[in-house]
Amino acid sequence: MASSGFSFVVLLVCVVCVLGFLPNRYSLLPSDFTHQDITEAAILRAVAKFCQETLPMGIFGRRGDFGGIKNVTAKELFEEYCGGTVSEKRFQEAIDDIVKANNRVDQDHYTEAAWHVNGEAIKEAHEKMMLLREASVNELYKPTPDYAVARDLIGQFLHIVQMFYSNTNWPEMNGSAAYDVLGIRGKTLMDQSPISMDTCRSCNPFTDAPCTGNLLIDGHLTSGYRSGQDRRKPERKPSLHQTGKCSHGGPLDMSSTTSAATGGINKDSSDPNMSPHYYLHHQAAEGAIRHTTAFFIHPAFGLRHLIGDEKFQELLQLQRSSSLGFVIHTGDSMCIATARETVTRFMSATKVHRYIVVSQDESGSTDVTTSRDGRHVLEYLNTLEVNTSRPCHELTLTALETAASVMDQGSKIYVLTSVNPGDLDRLGHVSTLLTRKKLTLEFVLTRSCVYTRRNIGPPRARRSAGLDLYAGLAAASGGSVYSTDKAGVGKMSDVIKESVTTSGATILKMSVGTATGKLIDIPIDNTIREVTIKIIAEAGTGTGTGKPTNTLTDPHKAPIPMKTTGNVTLKDLGGGVRFIKIKSPQPGVWHLTKQDSVHWALEVTAQSTIDFSTKFVQTNPLNGFQYEITGRPIAGDIATAIITVPSIDKIGGITQVVLIDSTGTPVESSPLTQGRGRAATIFKGTFTLPTKTFQVSIHGTDKLGNALQRLDPMKISPLAVKLHIGTLAGSLYIKEDLKIPFTVTNTGDSRTTIDVDITDDQGFAVSPLKKSFTLAGNSSATGTFTLHAGSTVGVTTTVTVSAQPVGSASHSPQFDTRRVTVEKHIIRKVDNTTPECNVTSVTGSCSMAQMDPCSCHLHTWSGTAQFGDVGFGLFQISSTVGTTGTFTYDNFTLGHTIDKGAKTASIGSDCCDPVSYINVVDMASNTAQCTFDLAPGLTKPAYDCTTTTTTTTTTSTTLAPSTTTTVGTHRMSSVPSGDTGVHMKVSSKDHTPPVCNVTSTHGRCSPSQTSSDDCDQHVWFGTVQFGDEGSGLYLVKSTAGDSSVLNYEKFAEGDTTADGLKTASLTATCCHPLTYVIVIDVAGNEGQCEFDVAEAASPQTDNVLTPGTIAGISVGVLAVLIGAVTVAVLVTKYCQCSSYPSTKTGRFRTTAWD
């Protein structure tokens, strides 16, 4: 049998693949904040605030004092405010539900940047947050909300909230402050950087903190692009550019190394290898915690303010009592009487949070009543009439499914019936619903129909089938089956009352055979305030003896009398049911001895602060991290179990997890590894899953060394079918389809036919709703179902895909679930329209005489232009006039469009610059240009106005004397005719090439623009910074041809970077899409910047290399190699060469010669 899917993973793989904060503490890391840490810390702060304002003064000072609770724990809250009457475990499970939904976003929406606030999808993320927030609030506004749905929506919302702090530059600008207007409709977000704006500079890998200070912007929001997502980073070669859009960063973000700006800005962790801005991890986490806290308790738009205290407590399972559900078959008066008696007793002694009653009459129709008021429920029960026309009509499983769908998570349902079950085709759906909502099912059976069949058909077979089904459902959910008769109605009400508790921990739950003298050990630790032993003799057979026979001794072997006395309460409630309750039991091992020869169902529970929860996790192949599985585990797999013990500091420790069968016999065990720091409550264990049903128990010691044992009463049935809903390809949009992909695997050895079906609670699923696959052992199949959304935004549907072998007798199909919310389909706009730039006036002109280099500065010209944009709006305007020229323009805000008025620019210069340009860039990086040509048809003189001085320098005895001539700000060299090379005055000590870095590029050249006859009609421009650290600057030039304009800050020969970097701008046409700006220093070293604005041509897929072509290529390659070797030999023999890449950038190739 295949063994895969639940194993440990190497920590490094886990760490580098996530899209933001790490998802959870399952890696047992002690320091970094995960989504789990952030969510839990924020909820604890919110609940602490709630407790301060609504409950008596406690450890946090006077009411309303919110100080000193930075590290508050669930344990402290419950000790101080709840006095042990509220289940800490249930509160923790509510938090875990939110965390699980938070983590699921990584798996369901891995490639969608908006779900992770990557790729500058901040506005889109804001839209999703508003949708999810409003959907969760609307669910909670309902009279009877589905709190599980609300927690799921909240978890998805919080994932995006927390990603905002990890992936954007908000913490760099605002530290740990919360940006709590995010996700609130009607709130205006701060400016977001447009696509044209460079937001980062490349990180320097040669420093201790390579990405410190790499952000270029302040006052605009941006976020990092990450490879593999649907928002691709604009491509820029790192060898040519120092600036560009920010990357997410980290080892597996390819965009952080292949496109400028390199590096990144994520704050996922405090590990510099994973997070470029690791030094801000704790600030980002604190901001996320504050925002998450505000989501729950902000005084204006927090959840508590919107839904009220009562629903706030229900959402987080803070209520001091649980919900109680009844499914009643009205064909039997005993069922109705038992319900009436139970409600009456609860009204007088125990507070029930909510009553849910589902009644079914003999016609099969059901009725649902929900109320918090027991008196209202009692009035309803008194209206029910017994219909005996069909006294043994079947109880439909649809009635049970109806009750389960409206019950609060973790509640108990009591099924009061005298008949066998019907509509068995709903069994799998009922089982899945019970498991997903963690509901416990208890059956109270009267003997009129279940045990004595009065209608037609083979009575024994039908009786056995009904009992087996009820017993199977009860056992799987951790419940029990009781039987009673008319005389036992009152006592059965006591059974129900005794069984309902919100803070009971289970120590034992097992089936005991008929052998007399069976000794059962019951370990009692010092955290137990009360222990209850429940025995059901002849459980489920209907032949109970009235009461079981047993003895009980304490740890000192002193016998405990089987009667009510002292701290012992004994209740025999009929139907073979016995309760033994002991207050303040002595710690140690107690001994229960079975003295009769009938079958027992034994359960031992305790009032204790120590309980645990179990999760099975598997590794997600997309990101390498571990997440909780949704369905049932796979038989034979090597499983990783996560054990959470909230109050671990109250005991000595937990050492082992043990899997036991229904008789309490161990079938598998594993030692446990405990986390550190915030993960100290988490333990990991690994074992091979058995093929039969099991329960999970943990073993350890209390502070005094006494044995400690806890059991999860829910039975787990490993399956030979694996089912997984794949990554959703987008969202569910109004009146559009969404495919639900799935993979089903037969992990068994034999060929099996497996039925896969889909259900959703909004009816969005489209036929066919069931598909069948015949699979060989250890083989898989894939398929899809389809959802079609309705017309209302914000509607959430729970989608369940189930799989089960055809003909299987199991009550437990495999399943996977997703919750999706209907969204409005917003199509991202594209702006391919260039801005407008029109020359409106020109004053002056330049003749050949006026362009004379020695007098051109005496002749000036000026002009004006109007500019604007009809698309996304204006971003930037610049000109190519030099430092002697002037350029002014009307101020405008980013995104200004021409419908709000065109803008005016004025330009002026002299005839030394007879051709100048105004460049206009819009928010989508489209570029337009106005040309001011004051000498149309004329060619600017190629010489400079010079004052010449001549010096003769002998540089070597092997070189001829050379003459160096200074021409204006440039220098030329002449060489005697007998020499064969150009030799400049060089320093033997300067081998460092100049620095030249591209700082911006605007405009691109398509293949058609570069190859056409009018390539000179398509322009682009860019800017560079340059300088030299050695002998100083000498010359700057470009390779863009006569149609280009290169303007640069004037410099004196020998200027170095100590005098400041210089700036140059180059305007060229698409006739030269690949162009270089070349910088030469006084020593003759050369540096260069490359502009490559050519867009790649569409790949040709039909080109095939023929044998002849391959041969030709081979000959050519061989020739190149021979030539390269020859050159290398000559260079080695006659020259000494060395390459000196810039120590600052390493972004160009240079060679210096000695």
Coordinates of C-alpha atoms in Angstrom, one line a residue, residues 572-1063:
D572 CA -28.4 4.0 38.5
L573 CA -30.6 5.5 35.8
G574 CA -32.2 2.4 34.2
G575 CA -31.4 0.8 30.9
G576 CA -28.1 -0.5 32.3
V577 CA -26.8 3.1 32.9
R578 CA -24.7 3.9 36.0
F579 CA -23.0 7.1 36.9
I580 CA -20.3 7.2 39.6
K581 CA -19.3 10.8 40.3
I582 CA -16.3 11.6 42.7
K583 CA -15.5 15.1 43.7
S584 CA -11.8 16.0 44.5
P585 CA -10.5 12.5 43.8
Q586 CA -7.2 11.4 45.3
P587 CA -4.5 11.6 42.5
G588 CA -3.1 8.3 41.5
V589 CA -4.3 5.1 39.7
W590 CA -7.9 4.0 40.6
H591 CA -9.1 0.5 39.9
L592 CA -12.5 -0.4 38.5
T593 CA -13.3 -4.1 38.5
K594 CA -16.1 -5.6 36.4
Q595 CA -18.2 -8.1 38.5
D596 CA -20.9 -9.1 36.0
S597 CA -20.8 -11.1 32.7
V598 CA -22.5 -8.6 30.4
H599 CA -21.0 -6.3 27.8
W600 CA -20.1 -2.7 28.9
A601 CA -19.6 0.6 27.2
L602 CA -17.3 2.5 29.6
E603 CA -16.5 6.2 29.6
V604 CA -14.5 8.1 32.2
T605 CA -14.6 11.9 32.0
A606 CA -13.2 14.6 34.3
Q607 CA -13.5 18.3 35.2
S608 CA -9.9 19.4 34.4
T609 CA -8.0 22.3 32.8
I610 CA -6.0 19.8 30.9
D611 CA -7.3 18.6 27.6
F612 CA -5.9 18.3 24.1
S613 CA -6.8 18.5 20.4
T614 CA -5.4 16.4 17.5
K615 CA -4.6 17.4 13.9
F616 CA -3.2 15.3 11.2
V617 CA -1.0 17.4 8.8
Q618 CA 0.4 16.9 5.4
T619 CA 3.0 18.7 3.3
N620 CA 1.7 20.9 0.5
P621 CA 3.8 20.3 -2.6
L622 CA 3.4 23.9 -3.8
N623 CA 5.2 25.5 -0.9
G624 CA 6.7 22.7 1.2
F625 CA 4.8 23.6 4.4
Q626 CA 2.6 21.5 6.5
Y627 CA -1.2 22.1 6.8
E628 CA -4.0 20.3 8.6
I629 CA -5.8 17.9 6.4
T630 CA -9.6 18.3 5.9
G631 CA -10.7 14.7 5.3
R632 CA -9.9 11.4 6.9
P633 CA -6.4 10.0 7.2
I634 CA -5.2 7.2 4.9
A635 CA -4.6 3.7 6.2
G636 CA -1.0 2.7 6.0
D637 CA 0.4 6.2 5.7
I638 CA 3.2 7.5 7.8
A639 CA 1.3 10.2 9.6
T640 CA 2.4 13.3 11.4
A641 CA 0.1 14.2 14.3
I642 CA 0.0 17.6 15.9
I643 CA -1.0 17.5 19.5
T644 CA -2.0 20.8 21.2
V645 CA -2.2 21.0 25.0
P646 CA -3.2 24.6 25.9
S647 CA -2.3 24.5 29.7
I648 CA 0.9 22.6 29.3
D649 CA 2.7 24.6 32.1
K650 CA 0.3 23.1 34.7
I651 CA 1.6 19.6 34.3
G652 CA 4.9 17.8 34.3
G653 CA 4.8 17.0 30.5
I654 CA 3.4 14.9 27.7
T655 CA 5.6 12.1 26.6
Q656 CA 3.7 9.9 24.2
V657 CA 0.8 9.6 21.8
V658 CA -0.9 6.3 21.7
L659 CA -3.5 5.0 19.1
I660 CA -6.0 2.6 20.7
D661 CA -8.7 0.4 19.4
S662 CA -12.3 0.2 20.7
T663 CA -11.2 -2.1 23.6
G664 CA -8.5 0.3 24.8
T665 CA -5.7 -1.8 23.4
P666 CA -2.8 0.1 21.9
V667 CA -2.2 -0.4 18.2
E668 CA 0.4 2.3 17.5
S669 CA 2.5 4.8 19.5
S670 CA 5.0 7.5 19.1
P671 CA 7.2 9.7 21.3
L672 CA 6.5 13.4 21.1
T673 CA 8.7 16.3 20.3
Q674 CA 7.7 19.6 22.0
G675 CA 8.0 23.0 20.5
R676 CA 9.7 25.9 22.1
G677 CA 8.7 29.5 22.9
R678 CA 5.2 30.2 21.6
A679 CA 5.1 26.7 20.2
A680 CA 5.5 25.1 23.6
T681 CA 1.9 23.9 23.7
I682 CA 2.5 22.0 20.5
F683 CA 3.8 18.4 20.2
K684 CA 4.6 16.3 17.1
G685 CA 4.5 12.6 16.7
T686 CA 4.9 10.3 13.8
F687 CA 3.6 6.8 13.3
T688 CA 2.1 4.4 10.7
L689 CA -1.7 4.6 10.6
P690 CA -3.5 1.4 11.3
T691 CA -6.0 -0.1 8.9
K692 CA -8.8 -0.3 11.6
T693 CA -10.7 2.4 13.5
F694 CA -8.7 4.0 16.3
Q695 CA -8.8 6.8 19.0
V696 CA -6.0 9.1 19.9
S697 CA -4.8 9.3 23.5
I698 CA -1.9 11.1 25.2
H699 CA 0.2 10.0 28.2
G700 CA 2.3 12.1 30.5
T701 CA 2.7 13.2 34.2
D702 CA 1.4 15.9 36.4
K703 CA 3.6 18.2 38.5
L704 CA 3.7 15.5 41.3
G705 CA 4.7 12.7 38.9
N706 CA 1.3 11.1 38.8
A707 CA 0.3 9.4 35.5
L708 CA -1.8 11.7 33.3
Q709 CA -4.0 10.4 30.4
R710 CA -6.4 12.0 28.1
L711 CA -8.4 10.6 25.2
D712 CA -10.1 12.1 22.2
P713 CA -13.4 10.2 22.1
M714 CA -14.0 10.6 18.4
K715 CA -13.2 7.5 16.5
I716 CA -11.1 7.8 13.4
S717 CA -11.5 5.4 10.5
P718 CA -8.6 5.4 8.1
L719 CA -9.5 4.8 4.5
A720 CA -8.0 3.4 1.4
V721 CA -9.3 6.4 -0.6
K722 CA -7.5 9.7 -0.9
L723 CA -9.3 12.8 -2.1
H724 CA -8.0 16.3 -2.7
I725 CA -9.6 19.5 -4.0
G726 CA -7.0 21.2 -6.1
T727 CA -6.1 24.9 -6.4
L728 CA -9.0 26.8 -7.6
A729 CA -8.5 28.6 -10.9
G730 CA -9.8 32.0 -9.9
S731 CA -12.8 33.1 -8.0
L732 CA -16.6 32.5 -8.1
Y733 CA -18.0 35.5 -10.0
I734 CA -21.7 36.5 -10.4
K735 CA -23.5 34.3 -12.9
E736 CA -20.2 32.7 -13.9
D737 CA -18.9 29.2 -13.6
L738 CA -16.0 28.0 -11.4
K739 CA -14.4 24.6 -11.8
I740 CA -13.8 22.6 -8.7
P741 CA -10.8 20.3 -9.6
F742 CA -10.2 17.1 -7.6
T743 CA -7.9 14.1 -7.5
V744 CA -9.1 10.8 -6.2
T745 CA -6.6 8.0 -5.4
N746 CA -7.2 4.3 -4.6
T747 CA -4.5 3.7 -2.0
G748 CA -5.5 0.1 -1.7
D749 CA -4.0 -2.9 -3.6
S750 CA -7.0 -4.1 -5.5
R751 CA -9.0 -2.6 -8.4
T752 CA -11.9 -0.6 -7.0
T753 CA -14.7 1.6 -8.4
I754 CA -15.1 4.8 -6.5
D755 CA -18.0 7.2 -6.6
V756 CA -17.2 10.9 -6.2
D757 CA -20.0 13.4 -5.6
I758 CA -20.4 17.1 -4.8
T759 CA -22.8 19.0 -2.6
D760 CA -23.0 22.7 -1.7
D761 CA -25.4 24.4 0.7
Q762 CA -26.4 27.2 -1.8
G763 CA -27.3 24.9 -4.7
F764 CA -24.6 26.3 -7.0
A765 CA -23.3 22.8 -8.1
V766 CA -24.2 22.0 -11.7
S767 CA -25.1 18.5 -12.9
P768 CA -23.5 16.0 -13.1
L769 CA -23.2 15.8 -9.3
K770 CA -21.6 12.4 -9.2
K771 CA -18.8 10.7 -11.1
S772 CA -17.4 7.2 -11.0
F773 CA -13.8 6.0 -11.5
T774 CA -12.6 2.4 -11.7
L775 CA -9.0 2.5 -10.4
A776 CA -6.3 -0.1 -10.1
G777 CA -4.4 -0.2 -6.8
N778 CA -2.3 2.8 -6.0
S779 CA -3.6 4.8 -9.0
S780 CA -5.3 8.1 -9.3
A781 CA -7.8 10.0 -11.5
T782 CA -8.6 13.7 -11.8
G783 CA -11.9 15.4 -12.6
T784 CA -13.8 18.6 -12.1
F785 CA -17.2 19.6 -10.9
T786 CA -18.8 23.0 -11.8
L787 CA -20.3 25.7 -9.6
H788 CA -22.5 28.4 -11.2
A789 CA -22.9 31.4 -9.0
G790 CA -26.1 33.3 -8.4
S791 CA -26.6 37.0 -8.9
T792 CA -25.8 38.2 -5.3
V793 CA -22.4 39.3 -4.3
G794 CA -21.1 38.1 -0.9
V795 CA -23.0 34.8 -0.7
T796 CA -20.8 32.0 0.7
T797 CA -21.3 28.4 -0.1
T798 CA -19.7 25.4 1.6
V799 CA -18.6 22.9 -1.1
T800 CA -18.1 19.3 0.0
V801 CA -16.6 16.7 -2.4
S802 CA -17.0 13.1 -1.1
A803 CA -15.5 9.8 -2.3
Q804 CA -16.4 6.2 -1.3
P805 CA -15.9 2.8 -2.9
V806 CA -19.0 1.4 -4.4
G807 CA -20.7 -1.0 -2.1
S808 CA -18.7 0.1 0.9
A809 CA -20.4 -0.6 4.3
S810 CA -18.5 2.2 6.0
H811 CA -20.3 5.1 7.5
S812 CA -17.3 7.4 6.8
P813 CA -16.6 8.5 3.2
Q814 CA -13.5 10.4 2.4
F815 CA -14.2 14.1 1.9
D816 CA -12.6 17.6 1.3
T817 CA -14.3 20.9 1.6
R818 CA -13.9 24.5 0.5
R819 CA -15.8 27.7 1.2
V820 CA -16.1 30.2 -1.7
T821 CA -17.8 33.5 -1.8
V822 CA -19.4 35.1 -4.8
E823 CA -17.6 38.2 -6.1
K824 CA -18.1 40.8 -8.7
H825 CA -15.8 40.2 -11.7
I826 CA -13.7 43.3 -12.0
I827 CA -11.5 43.1 -15.2
R828 CA -8.3 44.9 -14.8
K829 CA -8.0 47.8 -17.3
V830 CA -5.2 48.1 -19.8
D831 CA -3.9 51.4 -21.0
N832 CA -2.0 51.2 -24.4
T833 CA -2.7 54.7 -25.4
T834 CA 0.2 57.1 -25.5
P835 CA -0.1 60.5 -23.9
E836 CA -0.6 63.6 -26.0
C837 CA 2.2 66.2 -26.5
N838 CA 1.7 68.9 -29.1
V839 CA 4.0 71.9 -29.8
T840 CA 1.9 75.0 -29.6
S841 CA 4.5 77.7 -30.3
V842 CA 8.1 78.1 -31.3
T843 CA 10.1 81.4 -31.2
G844 CA 13.4 81.7 -32.9
S845 CA 15.5 79.6 -35.2
C846 CA 19.1 78.4 -35.7
S847 CA 21.0 78.8 -38.9
M848 CA 24.4 77.2 -39.6
A849 CA 26.1 80.4 -38.6
Q850 CA 24.1 80.6 -35.4
M851 CA 25.1 77.0 -34.5
D852 CA 28.8 77.9 -34.6
P853 CA 30.1 76.3 -31.4
C854 CA 31.9 79.5 -30.4
S855 CA 28.8 81.8 -30.7
C856 CA 25.8 79.5 -30.5
H857 CA 25.2 80.5 -26.9
L858 CA 24.4 84.0 -28.0
H859 CA 21.3 82.9 -30.0
T860 CA 18.3 81.7 -28.0
W861 CA 15.0 80.1 -28.8
S862 CA 11.8 79.1 -26.8
G863 CA 8.7 77.1 -27.3
T864 CA 5.6 75.9 -25.6
A865 CA 3.6 72.6 -25.7
Q866 CA 0.4 71.2 -24.4
F867 CA 0.3 67.7 -22.9
G868 CA -2.2 65.4 -21.3
D869 CA -3.4 61.7 -21.2
V870 CA -6.7 60.1 -21.9
G871 CA -5.8 56.7 -20.2
F872 CA -4.6 56.2 -16.7
G873 CA -3.3 59.7 -16.4
L874 CA 0.0 61.6 -16.3
F875 CA 3.0 60.3 -14.4
Q876 CA 6.0 62.3 -15.4
I877 CA 7.3 65.0 -17.8
S878 CA 10.9 65.9 -18.6
S879 CA 13.0 67.5 -21.2
T880 CA 16.4 67.0 -22.9
V881 CA 17.6 70.6 -22.6
G882 CA 21.0 71.0 -21.0
T883 CA 21.9 72.9 -17.9
T884 CA 22.0 76.2 -19.9
G885 CA 18.3 75.7 -21.0
T886 CA 15.0 76.2 -19.2
F887 CA 12.1 74.0 -18.7
T888 CA 8.9 74.6 -16.8
Y889 CA 5.4 73.0 -16.7
D890 CA 2.1 73.2 -15.0
N891 CA 2.0 71.2 -11.8
F892 CA -0.3 68.1 -11.9
T893 CA -1.3 65.3 -9.6
L894 CA -0.4 61.7 -10.5
G895 CA -3.1 60.3 -12.7
H896 CA -4.3 63.6 -14.0
T897 CA -6.3 63.1 -17.2
I898 CA -6.9 65.4 -20.1
D899 CA -10.6 65.6 -19.4
K900 CA -9.7 67.6 -16.3
G901 CA -7.7 70.1 -18.5
A902 CA -4.6 69.9 -20.6
K903 CA -1.3 71.1 -19.1
T904 CA 1.2 73.5 -20.6
A905 CA 5.0 73.3 -20.7
S906 CA 7.6 75.9 -21.7
I907 CA 11.0 75.1 -23.0
G908 CA 14.0 77.3 -24.0
S909 CA 17.6 77.0 -24.9
D910 CA 20.2 78.4 -27.3
C911 CA 21.5 77.3 -30.6
C912 CA 24.1 75.1 -29.0
D913 CA 21.0 72.8 -28.5
P914 CA 19.1 73.3 -31.7
V915 CA 17.1 70.1 -31.3
S916 CA 15.4 69.3 -27.9
Y917 CA 12.5 67.1 -26.8
I918 CA 9.8 67.1 -24.2
N919 CA 9.1 63.5 -23.0
V920 CA 5.7 62.7 -21.4
V921 CA 5.1 59.4 -19.5
D922 CA 1.7 58.2 -18.3
M923 CA 0.8 55.9 -15.4
A924 CA 1.1 52.8 -17.7
S925 CA 4.6 53.8 -18.9
N926 CA 3.4 54.8 -22.4
T927 CA 5.6 57.6 -23.7
A928 CA 5.0 60.6 -26.0
Q929 CA 7.4 63.2 -27.3
C930 CA 7.3 66.8 -28.6
T931 CA 10.2 67.8 -30.9
F932 CA 11.6 71.3 -31.0
D933 CA 13.9 71.4 -34.1
L934 CA 15.2 74.9 -34.6
A935 CA 17.4 73.9 -37.5
P936 CA 15.3 71.6 -39.7
G937 CA 17.3 70.1 -42.5
L938 CA 20.6 71.4 -41.1
T939 CA 23.4 69.4 -39.5
K940 CA 24.9 70.7 -36.3
P941 CA 28.6 71.3 -36.6
A942 CA 30.6 68.3 -35.4
Y943 CA 33.5 70.4 -33.9
D944 CA 33.8 72.3 -30.7
C945 CA 35.0 75.8 -30.0
T946 CA 38.5 75.1 -28.6
T947 CA 41.4 76.6 -26.9
T948 CA 44.3 74.3 -27.6
T949 CA 47.3 73.5 -25.5
T950 CA 49.8 70.9 -26.5
T951 CA 52.0 68.8 -24.2
T952 CA 54.4 66.0 -25.2
T953 CA 54.7 63.2 -22.7
T954 CA 57.1 60.2 -23.1
T955 CA 55.3 57.3 -21.5
S956 CA 57.7 54.4 -22.3
T957 CA 61.0 53.8 -24.0
T958 CA 59.1 51.4 -26.3
L959 CA 56.4 53.9 -27.4
A960 CA 56.7 57.0 -29.6
P961 CA 56.1 60.4 -28.1
S962 CA 52.4 61.3 -28.2
T963 CA 50.7 64.7 -28.3
T964 CA 47.7 65.3 -26.2
T965 CA 45.2 68.1 -27.2
T966 CA 42.5 69.4 -24.9
V967 CA 39.4 70.5 -26.8
G968 CA 36.8 72.2 -24.7
T969 CA 35.7 69.7 -22.2
H970 CA 36.9 66.8 -24.4
R971 CA 40.3 65.5 -25.1
M972 CA 41.8 64.0 -28.3
S973 CA 45.2 62.4 -28.9
S974 CA 47.4 62.5 -31.9
V975 CA 50.2 60.0 -32.6
P976 CA 53.2 60.2 -34.9
S977 CA 52.8 58.5 -38.2
G978 CA 55.2 55.8 -37.3
D979 CA 53.2 54.5 -34.4
T980 CA 50.4 51.9 -34.8
G981 CA 48.0 52.8 -32.0
V982 CA 46.3 55.6 -30.1
H983 CA 47.9 56.1 -26.7
M984 CA 46.4 58.4 -24.2
K985 CA 48.2 59.7 -21.2
V986 CA 47.6 56.9 -18.8
S987 CA 48.4 56.1 -15.2
S988 CA 49.9 52.8 -14.5
K989 CA 48.1 52.8 -11.1
D990 CA 44.4 53.2 -12.2
H991 CA 42.8 50.0 -13.5
T992 CA 39.3 50.8 -12.1
P993 CA 36.8 51.4 -14.9
P994 CA 34.2 54.2 -14.5
V995 CA 30.8 53.6 -13.0
C996 CA 27.8 53.8 -15.3
N997 CA 24.3 52.7 -14.1
V998 CA 21.0 52.9 -16.0
T999 CA 18.5 54.7 -13.8
S1000 CA 15.4 54.8 -16.0
T1001 CA 14.1 53.7 -19.4
H1002 CA 10.9 54.9 -21.0
G1003 CA 9.5 53.4 -24.2
R1004 CA 9.9 50.1 -25.9
C1005 CA 10.5 49.1 -29.6
S1006 CA 8.4 46.3 -31.1
P1007 CA 9.9 44.1 -33.8
S1008 CA 7.8 45.9 -36.4
Q1009 CA 9.1 49.3 -35.2
T1010 CA 12.8 48.3 -35.3
S1011 CA 12.6 46.8 -38.8
S1012 CA 10.4 49.3 -40.5
D1013 CA 11.5 52.2 -42.8
D1014 CA 10.0 54.7 -40.3
C1015 CA 11.9 53.4 -37.3
D1016 CA 13.1 57.0 -36.7
Q1017 CA 9.5 58.0 -36.0
H1018 CA 9.5 55.9 -32.8
V1019 CA 11.5 57.3 -30.0
W1020 CA 12.6 56.1 -26.5
F1021 CA 14.7 57.8 -23.9
G1022 CA 16.6 56.8 -20.7
T1023 CA 18.8 58.2 -18.0
V1024 CA 22.1 57.1 -16.5
Q1025 CA 24.4 58.1 -13.6
F1026 CA 28.1 57.9 -14.1
G1027 CA 31.4 58.7 -12.4
D1028 CA 34.9 57.5 -11.8
E1029 CA 36.7 56.8 -8.6
G1030 CA 40.2 56.7 -10.0
S1031 CA 41.9 59.1 -12.4
G1032 CA 38.6 60.9 -13.1
L1033 CA 36.2 61.4 -16.0
Y1034 CA 37.4 62.1 -19.5
L1035 CA 34.7 61.4 -22.1
V1036 CA 31.0 60.4 -22.4
K1037 CA 29.5 59.3 -25.7
S1038 CA 26.8 57.0 -27.1
T1039 CA 26.5 54.5 -29.9
A1040 CA 22.9 55.6 -30.9
G1041 CA 23.9 57.4 -34.1
D1042 CA 23.2 60.9 -35.4
S1043 CA 19.5 60.8 -34.7
S1044 CA 20.1 60.6 -31.0
V1045 CA 20.6 63.3 -28.4
L1046 CA 22.9 62.7 -25.5
N1047 CA 22.8 65.4 -22.8
Y1048 CA 24.9 65.2 -19.6
E1049 CA 26.0 67.3 -16.8
K1050 CA 29.2 69.1 -17.7
F1051 CA 32.3 68.1 -15.8
A1052 CA 35.9 69.0 -15.7
E1053 CA 38.5 66.5 -16.9
G1054 CA 39.5 64.4 -13.9
D1055 CA 36.3 64.9 -11.9
T1056 CA 35.7 61.9 -9.6
T1057 CA 32.8 60.5 -7.7
A1058 CA 34.0 62.6 -4.8
D1059 CA 32.6 65.5 -6.8
G1060 CA 29.3 63.6 -7.1
L1061 CA 27.8 61.3 -9.7
K1062 CA 26.8 62.9 -13.0
T1063 CA 23.6 62.4 -14.8

